[in-house]
mmCIF file of C-alpha atoms and ligand atoms in Angstrom:
data_model
loop_
_atom_site.group_PDB
_atom_site.id
_atom_site.type_symbol
_atom_site.label_atom_id
_atom_site.label_comp_id
_atom_site.label_asym_id
_atom_site.label_seq_id
_atom_site.Cartn_x
_atom_site.Cartn_y
_atom_site.Cartn_z
ATOM 1 C CA MET A 289 46.715 41.819 -36.018
ATOM 2 C CA ASN A 290 47.777 40.774 -32.455
ATOM 3 C CA THR A 291 44.397 40.956 -30.646
ATOM 4 C CA LYS A 292 44.983 41.686 -26.946
ATOM 5 C CA TYR A 293 42.666 39.892 -24.711
ATOM 6 C CA TRP A 294 42.394 40.897 -21.226
ATOM 7 C CA LYS A 295 40.232 40.253 -18.015
ATOM 8 C CA VAL A 296 39.325 42.652 -15.865
ATOM 9 C CA ASP A 297 37.979 41.744 -12.403
ATOM 10 C CA ASN A 298 34.882 44.362 -11.793
ATOM 11 C CA SER A 299 35.179 44.296 -8.808
ATOM 12 C CA VAL A 300 38.035 44.781 -6.721
ATOM 13 C CA GLY A 301 39.212 48.505 -5.493
ATOM 14 C CA ASN A 302 41.843 50.915 -7.690
ATOM 15 C CA LEU A 303 40.998 49.360 -11.056
ATOM 16 C CA GLU A 304 43.335 52.684 -12.435
ATOM 17 C CA GLU A 305 46.410 51.046 -11.335
ATOM 18 C CA TYR A 306 45.362 47.261 -12.476
ATOM 19 C CA PRO A 307 48.553 46.319 -15.022
ATOM 20 C CA GLN A 308 45.672 44.955 -17.825
ATOM 21 C CA VAL A 309 44.016 49.263 -17.596
ATOM 22 C CA LEU A 310 47.563 50.553 -17.638
ATOM 23 C CA GLU A 311 47.966 48.822 -21.165
ATOM 24 C CA ALA A 312 44.115 49.375 -22.447
ATOM 25 C CA SER A 313 45.489 53.123 -21.367
ATOM 26 C CA GLU A 314 48.822 53.222 -22.962
ATOM 27 C CA PHE A 315 47.230 51.279 -26.334
ATOM 28 C CA LEU A 316 44.623 54.386 -26.646
ATOM 29 C CA LYS A 317 47.387 57.748 -26.075
ATOM 30 C CA LYS A 318 49.491 55.543 -28.950
ATOM 31 C CA ASN A 319 46.338 55.270 -31.021
ATOM 32 C CA GLU A 320 45.128 51.937 -31.331
ATOM 33 C CA VAL A 321 41.740 50.994 -30.466
ATOM 34 C CA VAL A 322 40.607 49.203 -27.521
ATOM 35 C CA ALA A 323 36.960 47.315 -27.208
ATOM 36 C CA ILE A 324 36.329 48.625 -22.383
ATOM 37 C CA PRO A 325 33.080 47.620 -21.075
ATOM 38 C CA THR A 326 30.244 50.021 -20.095
ATOM 39 C CA GLU A 327 26.738 49.774 -18.430
ATOM 40 C CA THR A 328 25.237 49.603 -21.595
ATOM 41 C CA VAL A 329 27.585 47.598 -24.268
ATOM 42 C CA TYR A 330 31.021 47.156 -25.301
ATOM 43 C CA GLY A 331 32.212 50.287 -26.848
ATOM 44 C CA LEU A 332 34.859 50.143 -29.227
ATOM 45 C CA GLY A 333 37.628 53.323 -28.406
ATOM 46 C CA GLY A 334 40.045 55.328 -29.509
ATOM 47 C CA ASN A 335 41.529 58.858 -28.171
ATOM 48 C CA ALA A 336 38.390 61.321 -29.893
ATOM 49 C CA GLU A 337 41.376 64.200 -30.879
ATOM 50 C CA SER A 338 43.087 61.997 -33.265
ATOM 51 C CA ASP A 339 41.865 62.023 -37.017
ATOM 52 C CA GLU A 340 44.063 58.010 -37.366
ATOM 53 C CA ALA A 341 42.492 56.547 -34.149
ATOM 54 C CA VAL A 342 39.577 57.365 -34.962
ATOM 55 C CA GLY A 343 40.109 55.992 -39.169
ATOM 56 C CA LYS A 344 40.419 53.025 -37.204
ATOM 57 C CA ILE A 345 37.346 52.607 -35.432
ATOM 58 C CA PHE A 346 35.479 53.409 -38.763
ATOM 59 C CA GLN A 347 37.390 50.673 -40.200
ATOM 60 C CA ALA A 348 37.573 47.833 -37.374
ATOM 61 C CA LYS A 349 33.911 48.243 -37.681
ATOM 62 C CA GLY A 350 32.607 48.689 -41.097
ATOM 63 C CA ARG A 351 30.608 51.643 -39.902
ATOM 64 C CA PRO A 352 29.841 54.118 -42.069
ATOM 65 C CA SER A 353 31.670 57.512 -41.903
ATOM 66 C CA ASP A 354 28.912 59.742 -42.241
ATOM 67 C CA ASN A 355 27.528 58.314 -38.713
ATOM 68 C CA PRO A 356 29.255 59.853 -35.624
ATOM 69 C CA LEU A 357 31.117 58.642 -32.177
ATOM 70 C CA ILE A 358 29.493 59.320 -29.219
ATOM 71 C CA ILE A 359 32.550 61.029 -27.367
ATOM 72 C CA HIS A 360 33.732 59.863 -23.734
ATOM 73 C CA ILE A 361 34.709 61.403 -20.875
ATOM 74 C CA ALA A 362 35.293 60.319 -16.537
ATOM 75 C CA ASP A 363 35.206 63.991 -15.154
ATOM 76 C CA LYS A 364 32.764 66.435 -16.475
ATOM 77 C CA ASN A 365 35.619 69.194 -16.226
ATOM 78 C CA GLN A 366 36.689 67.518 -19.910
ATOM 79 C CA LEU A 367 33.936 69.357 -21.576
ATOM 80 C CA ASN A 368 35.959 72.566 -21.554
ATOM 81 C CA ALA A 369 38.449 72.028 -23.948
ATOM 82 C CA PHE A 370 35.600 71.102 -26.711
ATOM 83 C CA VAL A 371 32.412 71.500 -25.904
ATOM 84 C CA LYS A 372 31.143 76.094 -26.819
ATOM 85 C CA SER A 373 28.507 76.292 -24.242
ATOM 86 C CA ILE A 374 26.470 74.396 -21.072
ATOM 87 C CA PRO A 375 22.967 74.701 -21.990
ATOM 88 C CA ASP A 376 21.089 74.221 -18.103
ATOM 89 C CA SER A 377 18.964 71.432 -19.320
ATOM 90 C CA ALA A 378 21.959 69.439 -19.941
ATOM 91 C CA ALA A 379 23.743 71.118 -16.792
ATOM 92 C CA GLN A 380 20.354 69.576 -15.119
ATOM 93 C CA LEU A 381 20.663 65.889 -16.810
ATOM 94 C CA MET A 382 24.760 65.722 -15.877
ATOM 95 C CA GLY A 383 23.640 65.991 -12.387
ATOM 96 C CA ALA A 384 21.032 63.923 -12.476
ATOM 97 C CA PHE A 385 22.410 61.018 -14.613
ATOM 98 C CA TRP A 386 25.390 60.867 -15.436
ATOM 99 C CA PRO A 387 27.719 59.073 -14.732
ATOM 100 C CA GLY A 388 25.168 56.897 -16.421
ATOM 101 C CA PRO A 389 23.273 56.028 -19.780
ATOM 102 C CA LEU A 390 22.302 59.659 -21.343
ATOM 103 C CA THR A 391 24.141 60.694 -23.735
ATOM 104 C CA ILE A 392 24.210 64.507 -24.736
ATOM 105 C CA ILE A 393 24.531 66.688 -27.935
ATOM 106 C CA PHE A 394 26.954 70.307 -27.015
ATOM 107 C CA GLN A 395 27.734 72.592 -29.466
ATOM 108 C CA LYS A 396 31.159 71.497 -30.527
ATOM 109 C CA LYS A 397 33.881 74.192 -30.271
ATOM 110 C CA ASP A 398 36.056 74.773 -33.782
ATOM 111 C CA GLY A 399 38.913 72.640 -34.168
ATOM 112 C CA THR A 400 39.103 70.644 -31.179
ATOM 113 C CA LEU A 401 38.648 66.861 -31.555
ATOM 114 C CA SER A 402 39.001 64.601 -34.515
ATOM 115 C CA GLU A 403 36.653 66.098 -37.982
ATOM 116 C CA LYS A 404 35.912 62.253 -38.614
ATOM 117 C CA ALA A 405 34.392 61.481 -34.634
ATOM 118 C CA THR A 406 32.014 64.083 -35.220
ATOM 119 C CA ALA A 407 31.581 63.291 -39.057
ATOM 120 C CA GLY A 408 32.510 66.715 -39.748
ATOM 121 C CA LEU A 409 28.988 68.117 -37.424
ATOM 122 C CA GLU A 410 29.300 71.027 -35.890
ATOM 123 C CA THR A 411 27.662 69.437 -32.431
ATOM 124 C CA VAL A 412 29.409 66.845 -30.581
ATOM 125 C CA ALA A 413 27.568 63.791 -28.875
ATOM 126 C CA VAL A 414 29.258 63.385 -25.585
ATOM 127 C CA ARG A 415 28.751 60.311 -22.322
ATOM 128 C CA MET A 416 30.335 58.955 -18.658
ATOM 129 C CA PRO A 417 29.745 55.548 -18.467
ATOM 130 C CA ASN A 418 28.936 54.236 -15.329
ATOM 131 C CA HIS A 419 31.361 51.439 -15.143
ATOM 132 C CA PRO A 420 33.988 50.886 -12.708
ATOM 133 C CA VAL A 421 36.828 49.449 -15.630
ATOM 134 C CA ALA A 422 35.486 52.484 -18.655
ATOM 135 C CA LEU A 423 36.102 55.453 -16.144
ATOM 136 C CA ALA A 424 40.009 53.701 -14.436
ATOM 137 C CA VAL A 425 40.775 53.445 -18.726
ATOM 138 C CA LEU A 426 39.395 57.386 -18.560
ATOM 139 C CA LYS A 427 41.327 58.603 -15.668
ATOM 140 C CA SER A 428 44.452 56.962 -16.479
ATOM 141 C CA CYS A 429 44.489 58.247 -20.325
ATOM 142 C CA GLN A 430 43.500 61.959 -19.502
ATOM 143 C CA LEU A 431 41.953 61.150 -23.126
ATOM 144 C CA PRO A 432 38.155 62.291 -24.494
ATOM 145 C CA ILE A 433 37.694 58.004 -25.567
ATOM 146 C CA ALA A 434 35.709 57.939 -29.167
ATOM 147 C CA ALA A 435 33.751 54.816 -28.665
ATOM 148 C CA PRO A 436 31.073 53.497 -31.204
ATOM 149 C CA SER A 437 29.048 49.573 -29.835
ATOM 150 C CA ALA A 438 32.131 47.558 -30.855
ATOM 151 C CA ASN A 439 30.663 45.320 -33.147
ATOM 152 C CA THR A 440 30.656 45.457 -36.505
ATOM 153 C CA SER A 441 28.782 47.649 -38.617
ATOM 154 C CA GLY A 442 24.508 46.353 -38.877
ATOM 155 C CA LYS A 443 24.994 43.202 -36.179
ATOM 156 C CA PRO A 444 24.059 42.928 -32.328
ATOM 157 C CA SER A 445 25.672 44.578 -30.302
ATOM 158 C CA PRO A 446 27.981 43.551 -27.978
ATOM 159 C CA THR A 447 27.202 42.605 -23.753
ATOM 160 C CA THR A 448 30.017 40.448 -23.097
ATOM 161 C CA GLY A 449 33.735 39.848 -24.354
ATOM 162 C CA ALA A 450 33.142 36.737 -26.023
ATOM 163 C CA HIS A 451 30.785 38.844 -28.088
ATOM 164 C CA VAL A 452 33.023 41.529 -28.723
ATOM 165 C CA LEU A 453 35.918 39.010 -29.255
ATOM 166 C CA GLU A 454 33.957 37.137 -32.470
ATOM 167 C CA ASP A 455 33.198 39.698 -33.618
ATOM 168 C CA LEU A 456 36.247 41.977 -33.511
ATOM 169 C CA ASN A 457 39.256 39.983 -32.877
ATOM 170 C CA GLY A 458 42.204 40.330 -35.333
ATOM 171 C CA LYS A 459 41.249 43.404 -36.330
ATOM 172 C CA VAL A 460 41.215 45.876 -32.620
ATOM 173 C CA ALA A 461 44.691 46.673 -30.846
ATOM 174 C CA GLY A 462 42.899 45.199 -27.239
ATOM 175 C CA ILE A 463 39.112 44.052 -25.897
ATOM 176 C CA LEU A 464 38.781 44.629 -22.435
ATOM 177 C CA ASP A 465 36.460 41.892 -20.529
ATOM 178 C CA GLY A 466 34.723 43.811 -17.480
ATOM 179 C CA GLY A 467 32.209 40.691 -17.944
ATOM 180 C CA ALA A 468 28.785 40.936 -18.563
ATOM 181 C CA THR A 469 27.222 44.055 -18.909
ATOM 182 C CA GLY A 470 23.771 45.577 -17.395
ATOM 183 C CA VAL A 471 21.915 47.575 -18.912
ATOM 184 C CA GLY A 472 21.983 45.563 -22.481
ATOM 185 C CA VAL A 473 20.898 49.203 -25.092
ATOM 186 C CA GLU A 474 22.426 51.193 -25.577
ATOM 187 C CA SER A 475 22.559 55.185 -24.087
ATOM 188 C CA THR A 476 19.617 57.333 -24.563
ATOM 189 C CA VAL A 477 20.308 60.965 -26.886
ATOM 190 C CA ILE A 478 18.893 63.821 -25.852
ATOM 191 C CA ASP A 479 20.057 67.161 -27.846
ATOM 192 C CA CYS A 480 19.834 69.708 -25.578
ATOM 193 C CA THR A 481 21.482 72.424 -28.071
ATOM 194 C CA GLU A 482 18.472 74.002 -29.107
ATOM 195 C CA GLY A 483 14.997 75.080 -27.739
ATOM 196 C CA ILE A 484 13.300 72.291 -26.039
ATOM 197 C CA PRO A 485 15.527 69.555 -25.674
ATOM 198 C CA VAL A 486 14.772 66.207 -27.882
ATOM 199 C CA ILE A 487 15.107 62.697 -27.426
ATOM 200 C CA LEU A 488 16.822 61.417 -31.288
ATOM 201 C CA ARG A 489 17.325 57.810 -29.463
ATOM 202 C CA PRO A 490 15.456 56.190 -26.790
ATOM 203 C CA GLY A 491 17.841 54.411 -25.020
ATOM 204 C CA GLY A 492 18.822 53.112 -20.893
ATOM 205 C CA ILE A 493 17.158 56.023 -19.368
ATOM 206 C CA THR A 494 13.958 56.299 -20.233
ATOM 207 C CA LYS A 495 11.435 59.704 -21.220
ATOM 208 C CA GLU A 496 9.639 59.934 -18.514
ATOM 209 C CA GLN A 497 13.157 59.946 -15.686
ATOM 210 C CA VAL A 498 14.485 62.544 -18.323
ATOM 211 C CA GLU A 499 11.192 64.711 -17.515
ATOM 212 C CA ALA A 500 11.211 64.158 -14.076
ATOM 213 C CA VAL A 501 14.450 65.774 -14.436
ATOM 214 C CA ILE A 502 13.665 68.958 -17.269
ATOM 215 C CA GLY A 503 10.143 69.210 -17.698
ATOM 216 C CA GLU A 504 9.167 68.681 -21.169
ATOM 217 C CA VAL A 505 11.312 67.205 -23.793
ATOM 218 C CA ARG A 506 10.228 65.689 -27.305
ATOM 219 C CA MET A 507 11.085 62.694 -28.938
ATOM 220 C CA ASP A 508 12.699 63.270 -32.778
ATOM 221 C CA LYS A 509 9.585 62.938 -35.494
ATOM 222 C CA ALA A 510 11.873 59.800 -36.883
ATOM 223 C CA LEU A 511 11.395 57.323 -34.457
ATOM 224 C CA THR A 512 7.718 57.153 -34.500
ATOM 225 C CA ASP A 513 7.524 58.896 -38.720
ATOM 226 C CA LEU A 514 9.531 56.539 -41.047
ATOM 227 C CA ALA A 515 9.042 59.145 -43.609
ATOM 228 C CA SER A 516 11.172 61.320 -42.011
ATOM 229 C CA ALA A 517 14.410 62.223 -42.193
ATOM 230 C CA PRO A 518 16.110 61.125 -38.289
ATOM 231 C CA LYS A 519 18.374 64.043 -36.828
ATOM 232 C CA SER A 520 20.719 61.422 -35.597
ATOM 233 C CA PRO A 521 23.069 61.088 -38.909
ATOM 234 C CA GLY A 522 23.204 56.265 -36.965
ATOM 235 C CA MET A 523 19.563 56.151 -36.800
ATOM 236 C CA LYS A 524 18.348 55.693 -40.560
ATOM 237 C CA TYR A 525 20.452 52.661 -40.673
ATOM 238 C CA GLN A 526 19.629 49.063 -40.629
ATOM 239 C CA HIS A 527 21.318 47.665 -36.735
ATOM 240 C CA TYR A 528 21.083 44.963 -35.094
ATOM 241 C CA ALA A 529 20.087 42.613 -37.280
ATOM 242 C CA PRO A 530 20.411 38.782 -36.840
ATOM 243 C CA ASN A 531 21.384 36.625 -39.724
ATOM 244 C CA ALA A 532 17.640 35.309 -40.595
ATOM 245 C CA PRO A 533 15.036 37.690 -40.950
ATOM 246 C CA LEU A 534 12.541 38.764 -38.462
ATOM 247 C CA TYR A 535 9.361 39.205 -38.118
ATOM 248 C CA LEU A 536 7.755 41.428 -35.102
ATOM 249 C CA VAL A 537 4.126 40.572 -34.907
ATOM 250 C CA ASN A 538 1.387 41.915 -33.847
ATOM 251 C CA GLY A 539 -0.809 40.315 -32.812
ATOM 252 C CA SER A 540 -2.281 37.516 -30.090
ATOM 253 C CA LYS A 541 -0.214 33.694 -29.430
ATOM 254 C CA LEU A 542 -3.189 32.129 -31.316
ATOM 255 C CA PHE A 543 -1.279 34.571 -34.560
ATOM 256 C CA LEU A 544 2.338 34.143 -34.083
ATOM 257 C CA ASP A 545 1.629 29.488 -33.540
ATOM 258 C CA SER A 546 -0.226 30.194 -37.770
ATOM 259 C CA LEU A 547 2.106 31.933 -39.121
ATOM 260 C CA VAL A 548 4.860 29.564 -37.146
ATOM 261 C CA ALA A 549 2.957 26.038 -38.410
ATOM 262 C CA GLU A 550 3.305 28.098 -41.927
ATOM 263 C CA LYS A 551 6.661 28.333 -42.194
ATOM 264 C CA LYS A 552 7.438 24.601 -41.085
ATOM 265 C CA ALA A 553 4.938 23.431 -43.375
ATOM 266 C CA GLU A 554 7.228 25.122 -46.038
ATOM 267 C CA GLY A 555 10.385 22.987 -44.621
ATOM 268 C CA LEU A 556 11.843 26.450 -42.268
ATOM 269 C CA ARG A 557 13.600 25.790 -39.547
ATOM 270 C CA VAL A 558 11.546 28.014 -37.772
ATOM 271 C CA GLY A 559 12.931 30.467 -34.366
ATOM 272 C CA VAL A 560 10.665 32.391 -31.856
ATOM 273 C CA LEU A 561 11.886 35.381 -29.617
ATOM 274 C CA THR A 562 9.845 35.140 -26.825
ATOM 275 C CA THR A 563 9.719 35.893 -22.422
ATOM 276 C CA GLU A 564 10.235 33.359 -19.618
ATOM 277 C CA GLU A 565 6.357 33.964 -18.449
ATOM 278 C CA GLN A 566 5.438 31.942 -22.292
ATOM 279 C CA VAL A 567 9.013 30.234 -23.573
ATOM 280 C CA GLY A 568 6.898 26.262 -23.693
ATOM 281 C CA ALA A 569 3.790 27.470 -25.217
ATOM 282 C CA TYR A 570 5.449 28.071 -28.325
ATOM 283 C CA GLU A 571 6.256 24.696 -31.294
ATOM 284 C CA ALA A 572 8.708 26.727 -33.494
ATOM 285 C CA ASP A 573 12.037 24.857 -34.152
ATOM 286 C CA VAL A 574 14.374 26.961 -31.867
ATOM 287 C CA VAL A 575 12.170 28.998 -28.838
ATOM 288 C CA LEU A 576 14.400 31.752 -26.898
ATOM 289 C CA ALA A 577 13.416 33.711 -23.493
ATOM 290 C CA CYS A 578 15.201 37.055 -23.665
ATOM 291 C CA GLY A 579 14.143 37.741 -20.335
ATOM 292 C CA TYR A 580 10.989 38.390 -18.145
ATOM 293 C CA ARG A 581 7.985 40.457 -19.712
ATOM 294 C CA SER A 582 6.752 41.469 -15.992
ATOM 295 C CA ASP A 583 10.411 43.032 -16.057
ATOM 296 C CA LEU A 584 11.629 44.991 -18.935
ATOM 297 C CA GLU A 585 15.262 45.634 -17.605
ATOM 298 C CA THR A 586 15.883 42.830 -18.153
ATOM 299 C CA VAL A 587 14.601 42.032 -21.969
ATOM 300 C CA ALA A 588 16.661 45.364 -22.564
ATOM 301 C CA SER A 589 19.541 43.425 -21.114
ATOM 302 C CA ARG A 590 19.274 40.331 -22.905
ATOM 303 C CA LEU A 591 17.927 41.303 -26.513
ATOM 304 C CA TYR A 592 21.090 41.292 -27.893
ATOM 305 C CA GLN A 593 22.288 38.230 -26.316
ATOM 306 C CA THR A 594 19.082 36.061 -28.000
ATOM 307 C CA LEU A 595 18.891 37.644 -31.422
ATOM 308 C CA ARG A 596 22.930 37.094 -31.457
ATOM 309 C CA SER A 597 21.478 33.110 -29.535
ATOM 310 C CA PHE A 598 19.649 32.967 -33.375
ATOM 311 C CA ASN A 599 22.262 33.080 -35.123
ATOM 312 C CA ASP A 600 24.021 30.323 -33.177
ATOM 313 C CA ALA A 601 20.961 28.047 -33.283
ATOM 314 C CA GLY A 602 21.025 28.856 -37.220
ATOM 315 C CA VAL A 603 17.669 29.509 -38.027
ATOM 316 C CA ASP A 604 15.408 31.525 -41.685
ATOM 317 C CA ILE A 605 12.869 32.990 -40.530
ATOM 318 C CA ILE A 606 12.818 34.245 -36.233
ATOM 319 C CA PHE A 607 9.242 35.837 -35.062
ATOM 320 C CA SER A 608 9.189 38.282 -32.363
ATOM 321 C CA GLU A 609 6.640 38.745 -29.720
ATOM 322 C CA MET A 610 6.483 42.657 -29.335
ATOM 323 C CA PHE A 611 7.048 45.057 -26.169
ATOM 324 C CA PRO A 612 4.682 47.525 -24.540
ATOM 325 C CA ASN A 613 6.282 50.942 -26.059
ATOM 326 C CA GLU A 614 6.712 52.772 -23.076
ATOM 327 C CA GLY A 615 9.411 53.283 -20.287
ATOM 328 C CA VAL A 616 12.791 51.052 -21.872
ATOM 329 C CA GLY A 617 10.309 49.368 -23.567
ATOM 330 C CA GLN A 618 10.954 52.443 -26.012
ATOM 331 C CA ALA A 619 14.198 51.775 -26.260
ATOM 332 C CA ILE A 620 13.133 47.735 -27.084
ATOM 333 C CA MET A 621 11.456 48.149 -29.826
ATOM 334 C CA ASN A 622 13.819 50.431 -31.380
ATOM 335 C CA ARG A 623 15.954 48.153 -31.232
ATOM 336 C CA LEU A 624 13.820 45.391 -32.409
ATOM 337 C CA GLU A 625 12.482 47.670 -34.907
ATOM 338 C CA LYS A 626 15.203 48.180 -36.789
ATOM 339 C CA ALA A 627 16.874 44.667 -36.681
ATOM 340 C CA ALA A 628 13.487 43.552 -38.327
ATOM 341 C CA GLY A 629 14.108 46.202 -40.954
ATOM 342 C CA HIS A 630 10.290 47.417 -39.562
ATOM 343 C CA ARG A 631 9.165 44.444 -40.272
ATOM 344 C CA VAL A 632 5.800 44.115 -38.375
ATOM 345 C CA LEU A 633 2.887 41.763 -39.411
ATOM 346 C CA VAL A 634 -0.199 43.074 -38.182
ATOM 347 C CA GLU A 635 -2.630 39.780 -37.496
HETATM 348 P P1 LIG B 910 26.727 53.970 -31.367
HETATM 349 O O1 LIG B 910 28.104 54.782 -31.111
HETATM 350 O O2 LIG B 910 27.036 52.769 -32.043
HETATM 351 O O3 LIG B 910 25.876 53.270 -29.849
HETATM 352 O O4 LIG B 910 25.537 54.957 -31.916
HETATM 353 C C1 LIG B 910 25.894 56.373 -31.497
HETATM 354 C C2 LIG B 910 24.598 56.900 -31.442
HETATM 355 O O5 LIG B 910 24.552 58.945 -31.816
HETATM 356 C C3 LIG B 910 24.822 57.380 -32.940
HETATM 357 O O6 LIG B 910 22.646 57.001 -34.061
HETATM 358 C C4 LIG B 910 24.596 58.729 -33.634
HETATM 359 O O7 LIG B 910 24.081 59.216 -34.769
HETATM 360 C C5 LIG B 910 24.787 59.427 -33.067
HETATM 361 N N1 LIG B 910 25.395 60.522 -32.567
HETATM 362 C C6 LIG B 910 26.436 61.278 -32.921
HETATM 363 N N2 LIG B 910 27.070 62.023 -32.180
HETATM 364 C C7 LIG B 910 26.069 62.936 -32.564
HETATM 365 C C8 LIG B 910 25.807 64.395 -33.280
HETATM 366 N N3 LIG B 910 26.363 65.209 -32.964
HETATM 367 N N4 LIG B 910 23.818 64.770 -33.419
HETATM 368 C C9 LIG B 910 22.902 63.095 -33.043
HETATM 369 N N5 LIG B 910 23.708 62.388 -33.164
HETATM 370 C C10 LIG B 910 24.796 61.826 -32.980
HETATM 371 MG MG1 LIG B 911 26.112 50.975 -32.366
#
């Protein structure tokens, strides 16, 4: 398949009338799939009402079919078509964080949306992205758009158009390149379908931010207890992994240095994931700074790019520093733990 690559300048007004946006929207109406920039990561969009379009998303990504997709909308009124009811907690969260990186789980109306998009569940995950290009496409096509991250399943999510091209060239109808995404990690997923809302996946909106709006929320047990089954089907899969095995290092810099020295002595090409503060202080073959430890949002924003850069640098093993498990650090650690297949080396 010939993949169209459209560059879009985000800063221009009236994006809805732009030829690239209109063409992408026409593709979506014809049940083709198109990669779209959002404020979190690039999404691979398709008509959520069409089994054909949703099938193409799963196929292009190689995504397991039991992993449901997030439905993207541009207007809260679109919800009524496929959601049974809007609980008070969800209404408050929508008011506070939409458009933005918060995905809310609702009860789904029977017979609406492709069953493939929701993986046969009775619930549906929805968000309104805060990105001018994504919103313009959604408004222009007037469809609910299913959009998982626009990467090959299992690889780090894409935060630039070039990352999407690397993974999906020839497999999708088009890629809208609106520059680098901002937040850099996916949306927070929160289940508002029963009782106290539960965060199923930490992401761009922190637990503290959510609690400031609706009071008590819980974290899904599976996020801390690896033995319990996650309520969010996708959370059980290995994700975000660079090519070389990644190990999280829970200990001092001296400990990390000793691990690097040991593997170098074995003749391996060793990578270290650190931050700008420490980037000059390691003796590994490839030392990459992922933002500033003093500002965790910069770490989130650079995370996937940094994981992909280790692939480009061709290392045999990667050791990563760990980050505080609070605020956006929860999302960073969740992604890093998955990328590492939960391998943690403790001093
Ligand atoms: P991605 O689109 O790749 O960012 O992944 C979407 C995430 O949302 C996955 O972890 C899914 O399992 C989760 N998700 C989507 N729909 C639902 C749902 N109805 N209930 C629980 N989790 C969901
Ligand atoms: Mg994904």
